[in-house]
N, CA, C and O of each residue as an XYZ file, in Angstrom:
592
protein
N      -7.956    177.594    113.781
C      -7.604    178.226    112.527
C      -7.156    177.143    111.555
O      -6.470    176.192    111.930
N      -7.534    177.298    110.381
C      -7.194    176.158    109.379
C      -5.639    176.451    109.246
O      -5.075    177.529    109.435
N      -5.017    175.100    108.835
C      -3.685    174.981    108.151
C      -3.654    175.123    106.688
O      -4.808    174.931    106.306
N      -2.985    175.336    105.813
C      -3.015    175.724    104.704
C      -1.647    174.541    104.189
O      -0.567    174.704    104.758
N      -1.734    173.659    103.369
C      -0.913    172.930    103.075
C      -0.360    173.028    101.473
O      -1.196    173.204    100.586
N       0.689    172.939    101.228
C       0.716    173.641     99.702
C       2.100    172.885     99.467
O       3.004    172.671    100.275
N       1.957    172.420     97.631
C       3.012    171.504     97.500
C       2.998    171.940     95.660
O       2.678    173.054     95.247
N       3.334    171.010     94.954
C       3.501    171.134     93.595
C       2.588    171.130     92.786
O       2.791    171.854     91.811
N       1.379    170.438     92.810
C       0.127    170.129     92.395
C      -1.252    170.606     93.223
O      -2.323    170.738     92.630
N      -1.144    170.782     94.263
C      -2.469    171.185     95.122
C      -2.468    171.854     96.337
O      -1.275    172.153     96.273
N      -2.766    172.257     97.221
C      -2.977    173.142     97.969
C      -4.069    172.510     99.178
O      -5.196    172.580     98.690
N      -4.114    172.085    100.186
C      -5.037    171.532    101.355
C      -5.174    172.447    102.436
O      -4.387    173.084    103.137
N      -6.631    172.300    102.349
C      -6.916    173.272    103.671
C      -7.428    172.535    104.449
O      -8.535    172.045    104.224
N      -6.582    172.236    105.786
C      -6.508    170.820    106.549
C      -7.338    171.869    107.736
O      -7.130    173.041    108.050
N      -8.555    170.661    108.303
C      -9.393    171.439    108.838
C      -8.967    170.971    110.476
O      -8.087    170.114    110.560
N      -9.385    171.348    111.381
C      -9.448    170.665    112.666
C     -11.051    170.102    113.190
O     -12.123    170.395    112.662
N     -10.889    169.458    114.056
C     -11.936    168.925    114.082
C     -12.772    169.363    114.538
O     -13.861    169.061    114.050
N     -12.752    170.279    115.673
C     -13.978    171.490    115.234
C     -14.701    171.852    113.837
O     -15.843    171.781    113.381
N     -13.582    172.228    113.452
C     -14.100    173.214    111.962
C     -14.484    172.153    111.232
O     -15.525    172.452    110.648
N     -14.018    170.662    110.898
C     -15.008    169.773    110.563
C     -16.374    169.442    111.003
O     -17.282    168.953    110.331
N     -16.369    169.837    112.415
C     -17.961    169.302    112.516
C     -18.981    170.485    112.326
O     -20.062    170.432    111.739
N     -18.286    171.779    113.077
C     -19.085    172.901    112.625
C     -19.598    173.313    111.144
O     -20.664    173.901    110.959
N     -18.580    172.876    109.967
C     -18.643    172.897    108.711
C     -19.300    171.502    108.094
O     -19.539    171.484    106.887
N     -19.592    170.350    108.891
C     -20.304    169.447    108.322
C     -19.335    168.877    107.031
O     -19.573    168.784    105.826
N     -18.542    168.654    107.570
C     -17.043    168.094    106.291
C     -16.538    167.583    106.711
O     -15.880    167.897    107.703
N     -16.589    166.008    105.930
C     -15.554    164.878    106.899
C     -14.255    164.640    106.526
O     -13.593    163.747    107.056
N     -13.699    165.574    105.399
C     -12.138    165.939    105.370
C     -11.672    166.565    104.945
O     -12.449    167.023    104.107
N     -10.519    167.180    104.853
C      -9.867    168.665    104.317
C     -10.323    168.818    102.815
O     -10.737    167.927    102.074
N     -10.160    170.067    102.557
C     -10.311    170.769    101.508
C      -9.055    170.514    100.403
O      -7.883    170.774    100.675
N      -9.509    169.957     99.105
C      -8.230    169.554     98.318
C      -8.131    170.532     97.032
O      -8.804    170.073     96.109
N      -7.547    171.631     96.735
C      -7.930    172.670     95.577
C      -6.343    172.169     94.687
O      -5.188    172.182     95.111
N      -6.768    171.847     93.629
C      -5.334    171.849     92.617
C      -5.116    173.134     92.112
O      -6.100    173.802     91.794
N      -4.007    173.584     91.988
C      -3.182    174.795     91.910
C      -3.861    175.119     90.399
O      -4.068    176.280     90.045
N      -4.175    173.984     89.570
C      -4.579    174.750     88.170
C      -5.895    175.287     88.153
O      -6.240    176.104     87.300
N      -6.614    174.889     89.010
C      -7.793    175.329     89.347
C      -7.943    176.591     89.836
O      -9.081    177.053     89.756
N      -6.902    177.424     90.430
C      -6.899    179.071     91.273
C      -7.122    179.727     90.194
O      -6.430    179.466     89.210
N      -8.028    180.625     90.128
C      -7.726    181.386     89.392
C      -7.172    182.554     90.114
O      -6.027    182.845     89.768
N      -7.796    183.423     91.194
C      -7.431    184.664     91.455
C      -7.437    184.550     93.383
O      -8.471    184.330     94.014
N      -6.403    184.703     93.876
C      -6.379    184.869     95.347
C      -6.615    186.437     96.118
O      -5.758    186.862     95.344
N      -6.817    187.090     96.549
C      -7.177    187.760     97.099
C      -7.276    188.159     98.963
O      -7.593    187.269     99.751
N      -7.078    189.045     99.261
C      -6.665    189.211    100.625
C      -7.998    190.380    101.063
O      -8.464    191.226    100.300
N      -8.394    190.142    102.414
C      -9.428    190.862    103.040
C      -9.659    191.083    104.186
O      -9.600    190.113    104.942
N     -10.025    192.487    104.790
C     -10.113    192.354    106.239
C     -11.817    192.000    106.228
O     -12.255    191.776    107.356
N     -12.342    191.958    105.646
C     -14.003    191.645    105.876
C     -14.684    190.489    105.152
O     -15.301    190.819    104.139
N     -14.692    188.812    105.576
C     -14.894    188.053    104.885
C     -16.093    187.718    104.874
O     -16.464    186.694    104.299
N     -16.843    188.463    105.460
C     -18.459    188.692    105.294
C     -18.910    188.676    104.297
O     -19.876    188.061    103.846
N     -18.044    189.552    103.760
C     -18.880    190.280    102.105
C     -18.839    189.476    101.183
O     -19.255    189.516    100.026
N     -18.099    188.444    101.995
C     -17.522    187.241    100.436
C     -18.660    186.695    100.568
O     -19.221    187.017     99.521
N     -19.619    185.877    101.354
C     -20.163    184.924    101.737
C     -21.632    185.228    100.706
O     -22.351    186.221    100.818
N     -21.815    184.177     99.782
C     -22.662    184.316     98.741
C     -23.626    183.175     99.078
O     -23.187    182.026     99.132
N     -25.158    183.485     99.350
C     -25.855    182.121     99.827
C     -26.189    182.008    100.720
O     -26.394    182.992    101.430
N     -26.419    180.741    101.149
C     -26.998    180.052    102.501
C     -26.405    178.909    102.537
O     -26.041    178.246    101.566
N     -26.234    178.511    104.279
C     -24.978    177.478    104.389
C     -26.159    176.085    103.934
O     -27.298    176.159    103.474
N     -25.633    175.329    104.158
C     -25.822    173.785    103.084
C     -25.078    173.123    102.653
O     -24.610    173.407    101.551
N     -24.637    171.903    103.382
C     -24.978    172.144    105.265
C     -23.628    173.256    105.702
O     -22.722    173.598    104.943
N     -23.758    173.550    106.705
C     -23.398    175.027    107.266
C     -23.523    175.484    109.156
O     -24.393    175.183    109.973
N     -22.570    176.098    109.271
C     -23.076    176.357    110.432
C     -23.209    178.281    110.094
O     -22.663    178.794    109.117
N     -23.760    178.818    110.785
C     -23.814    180.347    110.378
C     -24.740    181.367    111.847
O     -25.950    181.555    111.975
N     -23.715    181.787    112.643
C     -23.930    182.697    113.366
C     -23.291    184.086    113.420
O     -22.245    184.436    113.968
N     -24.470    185.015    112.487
C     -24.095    186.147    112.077
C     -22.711    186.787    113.212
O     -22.650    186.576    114.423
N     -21.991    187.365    112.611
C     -20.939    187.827    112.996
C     -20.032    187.182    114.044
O     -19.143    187.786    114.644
N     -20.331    185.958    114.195
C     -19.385    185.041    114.668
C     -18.636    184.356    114.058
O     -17.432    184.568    113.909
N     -19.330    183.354    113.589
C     -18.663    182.020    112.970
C     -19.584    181.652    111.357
O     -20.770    181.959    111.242
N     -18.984    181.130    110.496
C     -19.592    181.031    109.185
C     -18.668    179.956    108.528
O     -17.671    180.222    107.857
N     -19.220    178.486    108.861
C     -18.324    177.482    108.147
C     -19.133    176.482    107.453
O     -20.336    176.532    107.707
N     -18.716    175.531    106.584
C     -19.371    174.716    105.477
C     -19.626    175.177    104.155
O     -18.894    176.032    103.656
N     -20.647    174.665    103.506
C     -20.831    175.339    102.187
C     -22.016    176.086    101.970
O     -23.166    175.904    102.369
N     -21.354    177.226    101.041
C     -22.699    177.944    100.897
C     -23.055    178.204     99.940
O     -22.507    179.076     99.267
N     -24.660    177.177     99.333
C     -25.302    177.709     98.043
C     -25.668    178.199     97.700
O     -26.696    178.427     98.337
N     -25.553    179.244     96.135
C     -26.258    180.047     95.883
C     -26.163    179.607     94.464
O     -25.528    178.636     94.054
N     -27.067    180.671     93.576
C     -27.236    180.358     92.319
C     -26.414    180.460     91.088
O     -26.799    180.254     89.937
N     -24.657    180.973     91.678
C     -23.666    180.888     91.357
C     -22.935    179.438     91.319
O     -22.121    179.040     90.486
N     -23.367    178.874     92.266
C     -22.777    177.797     92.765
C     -22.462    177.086     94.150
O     -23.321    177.467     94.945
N     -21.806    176.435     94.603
C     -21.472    176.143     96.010
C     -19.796    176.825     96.299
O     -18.752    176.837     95.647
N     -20.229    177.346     97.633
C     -18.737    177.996     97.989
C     -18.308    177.360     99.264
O     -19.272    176.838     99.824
N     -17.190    177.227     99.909
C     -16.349    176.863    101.198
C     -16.192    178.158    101.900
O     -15.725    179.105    101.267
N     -16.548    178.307    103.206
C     -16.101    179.216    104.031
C     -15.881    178.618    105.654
O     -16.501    177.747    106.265
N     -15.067    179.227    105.937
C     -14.243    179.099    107.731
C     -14.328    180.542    107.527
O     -13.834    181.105    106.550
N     -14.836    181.015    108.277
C     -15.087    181.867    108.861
C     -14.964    182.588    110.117
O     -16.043    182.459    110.694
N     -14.219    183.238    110.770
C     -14.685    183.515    111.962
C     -14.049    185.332    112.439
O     -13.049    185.853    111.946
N     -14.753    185.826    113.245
C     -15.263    187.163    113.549
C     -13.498    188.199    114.041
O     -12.568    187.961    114.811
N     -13.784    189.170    113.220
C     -12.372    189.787    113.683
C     -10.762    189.554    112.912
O      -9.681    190.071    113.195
N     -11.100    188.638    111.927
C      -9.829    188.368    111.793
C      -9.916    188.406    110.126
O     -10.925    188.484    109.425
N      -8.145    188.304    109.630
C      -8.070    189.069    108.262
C      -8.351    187.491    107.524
O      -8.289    186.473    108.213
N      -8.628    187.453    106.214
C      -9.737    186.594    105.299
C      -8.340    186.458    104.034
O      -7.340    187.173    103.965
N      -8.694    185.393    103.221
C      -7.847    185.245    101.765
C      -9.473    184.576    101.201
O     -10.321    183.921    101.806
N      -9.420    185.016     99.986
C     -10.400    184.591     99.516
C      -9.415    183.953     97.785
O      -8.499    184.501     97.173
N     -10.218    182.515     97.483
C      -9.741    181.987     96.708
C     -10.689    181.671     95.490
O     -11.441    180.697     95.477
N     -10.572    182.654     94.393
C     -11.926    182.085     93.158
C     -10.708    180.956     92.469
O      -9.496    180.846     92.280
N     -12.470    179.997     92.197
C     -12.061    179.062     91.572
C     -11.941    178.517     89.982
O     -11.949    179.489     89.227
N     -11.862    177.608     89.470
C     -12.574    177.852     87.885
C     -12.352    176.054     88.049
O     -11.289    175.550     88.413
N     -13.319    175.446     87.773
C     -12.940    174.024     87.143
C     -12.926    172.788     88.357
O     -13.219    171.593     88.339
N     -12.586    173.432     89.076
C     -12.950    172.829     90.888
C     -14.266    172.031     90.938
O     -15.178    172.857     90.938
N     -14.722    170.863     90.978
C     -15.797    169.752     91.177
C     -16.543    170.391     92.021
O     -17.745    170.550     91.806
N     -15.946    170.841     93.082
C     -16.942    171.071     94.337
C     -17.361    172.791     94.424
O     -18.514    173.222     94.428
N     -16.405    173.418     94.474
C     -16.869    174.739     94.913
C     -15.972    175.996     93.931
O     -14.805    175.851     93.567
N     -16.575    176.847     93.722
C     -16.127    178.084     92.539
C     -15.618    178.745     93.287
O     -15.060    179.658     92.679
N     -15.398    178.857     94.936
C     -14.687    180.011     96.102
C     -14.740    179.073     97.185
O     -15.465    178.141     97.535
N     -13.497    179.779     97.671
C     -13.121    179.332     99.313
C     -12.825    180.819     99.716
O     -12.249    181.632     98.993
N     -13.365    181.080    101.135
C     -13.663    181.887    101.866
C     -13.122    181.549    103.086
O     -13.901    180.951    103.828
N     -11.733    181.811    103.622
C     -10.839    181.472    104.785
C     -10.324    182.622    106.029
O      -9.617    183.567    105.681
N     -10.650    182.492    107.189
C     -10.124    183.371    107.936
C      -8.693    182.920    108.335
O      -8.642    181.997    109.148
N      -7.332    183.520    107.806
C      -6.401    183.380    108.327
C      -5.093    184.747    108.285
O      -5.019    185.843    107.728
N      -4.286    184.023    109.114
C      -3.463    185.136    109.442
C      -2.117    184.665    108.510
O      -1.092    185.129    109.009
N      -1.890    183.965    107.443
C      -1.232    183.598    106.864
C      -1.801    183.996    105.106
O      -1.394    183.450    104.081
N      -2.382    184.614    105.169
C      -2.781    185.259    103.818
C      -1.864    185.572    102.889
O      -1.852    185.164    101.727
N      -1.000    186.388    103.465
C       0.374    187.144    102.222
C       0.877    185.819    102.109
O       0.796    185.133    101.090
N       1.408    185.471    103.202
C       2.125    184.148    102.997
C       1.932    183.121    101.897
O       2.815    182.826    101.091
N       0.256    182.403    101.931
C       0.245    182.116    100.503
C      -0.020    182.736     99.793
O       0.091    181.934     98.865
N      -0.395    183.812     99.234
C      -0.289    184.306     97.827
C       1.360    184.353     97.443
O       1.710    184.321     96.263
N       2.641    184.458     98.891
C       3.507    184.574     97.914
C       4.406    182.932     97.891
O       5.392    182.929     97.153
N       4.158    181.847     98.507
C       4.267    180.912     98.134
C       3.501    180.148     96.716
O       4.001    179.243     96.048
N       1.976    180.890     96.464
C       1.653    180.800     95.300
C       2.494    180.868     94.250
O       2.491    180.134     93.261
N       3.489    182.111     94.581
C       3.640    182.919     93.621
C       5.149    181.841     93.474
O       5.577    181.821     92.320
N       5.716    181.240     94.184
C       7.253    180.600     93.958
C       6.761    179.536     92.912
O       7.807    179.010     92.531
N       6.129    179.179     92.511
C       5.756    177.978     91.999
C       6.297    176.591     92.201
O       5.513    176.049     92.981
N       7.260    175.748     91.876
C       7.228    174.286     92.091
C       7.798    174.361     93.122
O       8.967    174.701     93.309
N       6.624    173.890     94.252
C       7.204    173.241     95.684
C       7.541    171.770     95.390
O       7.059    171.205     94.408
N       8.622    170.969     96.505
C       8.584    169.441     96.007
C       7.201    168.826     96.639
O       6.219    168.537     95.955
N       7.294    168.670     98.104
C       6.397    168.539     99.029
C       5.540    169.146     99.734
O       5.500    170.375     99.671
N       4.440    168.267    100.770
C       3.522    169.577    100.947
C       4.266    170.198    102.613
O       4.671    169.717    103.671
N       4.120    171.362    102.049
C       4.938    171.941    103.598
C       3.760    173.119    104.064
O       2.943    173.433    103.198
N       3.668    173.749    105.374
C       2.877    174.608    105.873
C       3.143    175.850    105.148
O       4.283    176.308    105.071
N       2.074    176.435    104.589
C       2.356    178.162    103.844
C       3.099    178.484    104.382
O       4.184    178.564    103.805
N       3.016    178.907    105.924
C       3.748    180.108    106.786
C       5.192    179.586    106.635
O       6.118    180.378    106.811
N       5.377    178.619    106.397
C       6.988    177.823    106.560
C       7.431    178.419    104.958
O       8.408    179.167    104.936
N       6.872    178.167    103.884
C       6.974    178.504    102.817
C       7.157    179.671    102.451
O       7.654    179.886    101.345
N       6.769    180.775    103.364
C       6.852    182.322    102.842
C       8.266    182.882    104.103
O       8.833    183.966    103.967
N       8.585    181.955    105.175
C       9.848    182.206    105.915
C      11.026    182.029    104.955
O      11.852    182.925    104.781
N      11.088    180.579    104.202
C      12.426    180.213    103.659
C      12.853    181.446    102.906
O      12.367    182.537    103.205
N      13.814    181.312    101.862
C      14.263    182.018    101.342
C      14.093    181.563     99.730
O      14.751    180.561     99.449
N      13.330    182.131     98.655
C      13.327    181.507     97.710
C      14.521    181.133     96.939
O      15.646    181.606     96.780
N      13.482    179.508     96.272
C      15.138    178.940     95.151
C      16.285    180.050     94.209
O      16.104    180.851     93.291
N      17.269    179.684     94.843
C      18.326    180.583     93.721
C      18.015    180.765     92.245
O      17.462    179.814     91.693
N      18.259    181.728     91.603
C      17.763    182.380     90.074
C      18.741    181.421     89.603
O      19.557    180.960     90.402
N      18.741    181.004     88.131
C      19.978    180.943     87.456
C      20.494    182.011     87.048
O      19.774    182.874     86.546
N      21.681    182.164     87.157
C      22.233    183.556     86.475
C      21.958    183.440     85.117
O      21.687    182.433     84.462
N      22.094    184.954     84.681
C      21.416    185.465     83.107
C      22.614    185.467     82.557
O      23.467    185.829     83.367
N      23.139    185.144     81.240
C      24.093    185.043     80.733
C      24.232    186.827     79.889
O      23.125    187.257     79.566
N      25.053    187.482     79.660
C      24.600    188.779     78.970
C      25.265    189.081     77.885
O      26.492    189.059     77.982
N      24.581    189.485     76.411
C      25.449    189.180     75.545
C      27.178    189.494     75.758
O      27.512    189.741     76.917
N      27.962    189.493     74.995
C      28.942    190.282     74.833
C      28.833    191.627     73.900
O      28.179    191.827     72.877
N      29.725    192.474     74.641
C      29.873    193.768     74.415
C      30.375    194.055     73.368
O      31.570    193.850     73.156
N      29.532    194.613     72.452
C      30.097    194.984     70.749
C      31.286    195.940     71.293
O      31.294    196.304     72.469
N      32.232    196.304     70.427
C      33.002    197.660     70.684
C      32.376    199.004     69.744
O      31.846    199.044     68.634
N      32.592    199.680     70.393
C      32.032    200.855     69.384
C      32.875    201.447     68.173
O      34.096    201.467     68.017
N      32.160    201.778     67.608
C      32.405    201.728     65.875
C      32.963    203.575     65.547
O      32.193    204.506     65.784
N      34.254    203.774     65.042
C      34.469    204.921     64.702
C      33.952    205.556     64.024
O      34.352    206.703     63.825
């Protein structure tokens, strides 16, 4: 299962070396945070998969990793059978307009997405345990008195 690495500026989807060779990718996935446009959560990451792998590995309802072109563009998918999906559109990204991920840490980043400035890069799932940074307190005007 991929790791999901997430910090102030970018977001890494650190592969293992399986999923590197099956996906034909000789190193993690690097997406800058200004680049997300819309994250998304799924139990069926099939439906995401737009194309034909290139290069790719792709055994229907098993496994579905590398990139896949279509006339949209090139997309990233890890893939694999049974398990819940985050799907990530892109905008402005060099390499690919979607990443297509099977993981079980899904909520997790969308709501570490959602904390915004991490310092360092720490694991999603670690990121959606802590407890988010303290608010500053709201200052509130003072209380007119009421008028006879």
């Amino acid at each position: 299962m991929v790791t999901l690495l997430l910090d102030a500026t970018r977001l890494e989807v650190a592969l293992s070396f399986s999923e590197r060779t099956l996906a034909f990718h000789k190193q993690n996935v690097f997406i800058e945070r200004s680049s997300i446009v819309k994250v998304q959560l799924t139990e069926d990451a099939w439906t995401w998969l737009r194309g034909v792998p290139s290069p790719g590995t792709y055994l229907p309802g098993l496994i579905a990793m590398g990139t896949w072109k279509s006339a949209s563009g090139s997309d990233f998918a890890v893939i694999r059978r049974g398990r819940p999906a985050v799907v990530i559109d892109l905008e402005g990204h060099p390499d690919f307009g979607r990443v297509v991920l099977t993981t079980s840490h899904g909520v997790a980043l969308v709501q570490a997405l959602r904390r915004g400035e991490v310092e360092e890069a720490a694991d999603v799932s670690e990121l959606a345990e802590s407890p988010p940074p303290a608010a500053k307190p709201r200052k509130r005007p003072a209380a007119k008195p009421a008028t006879a």
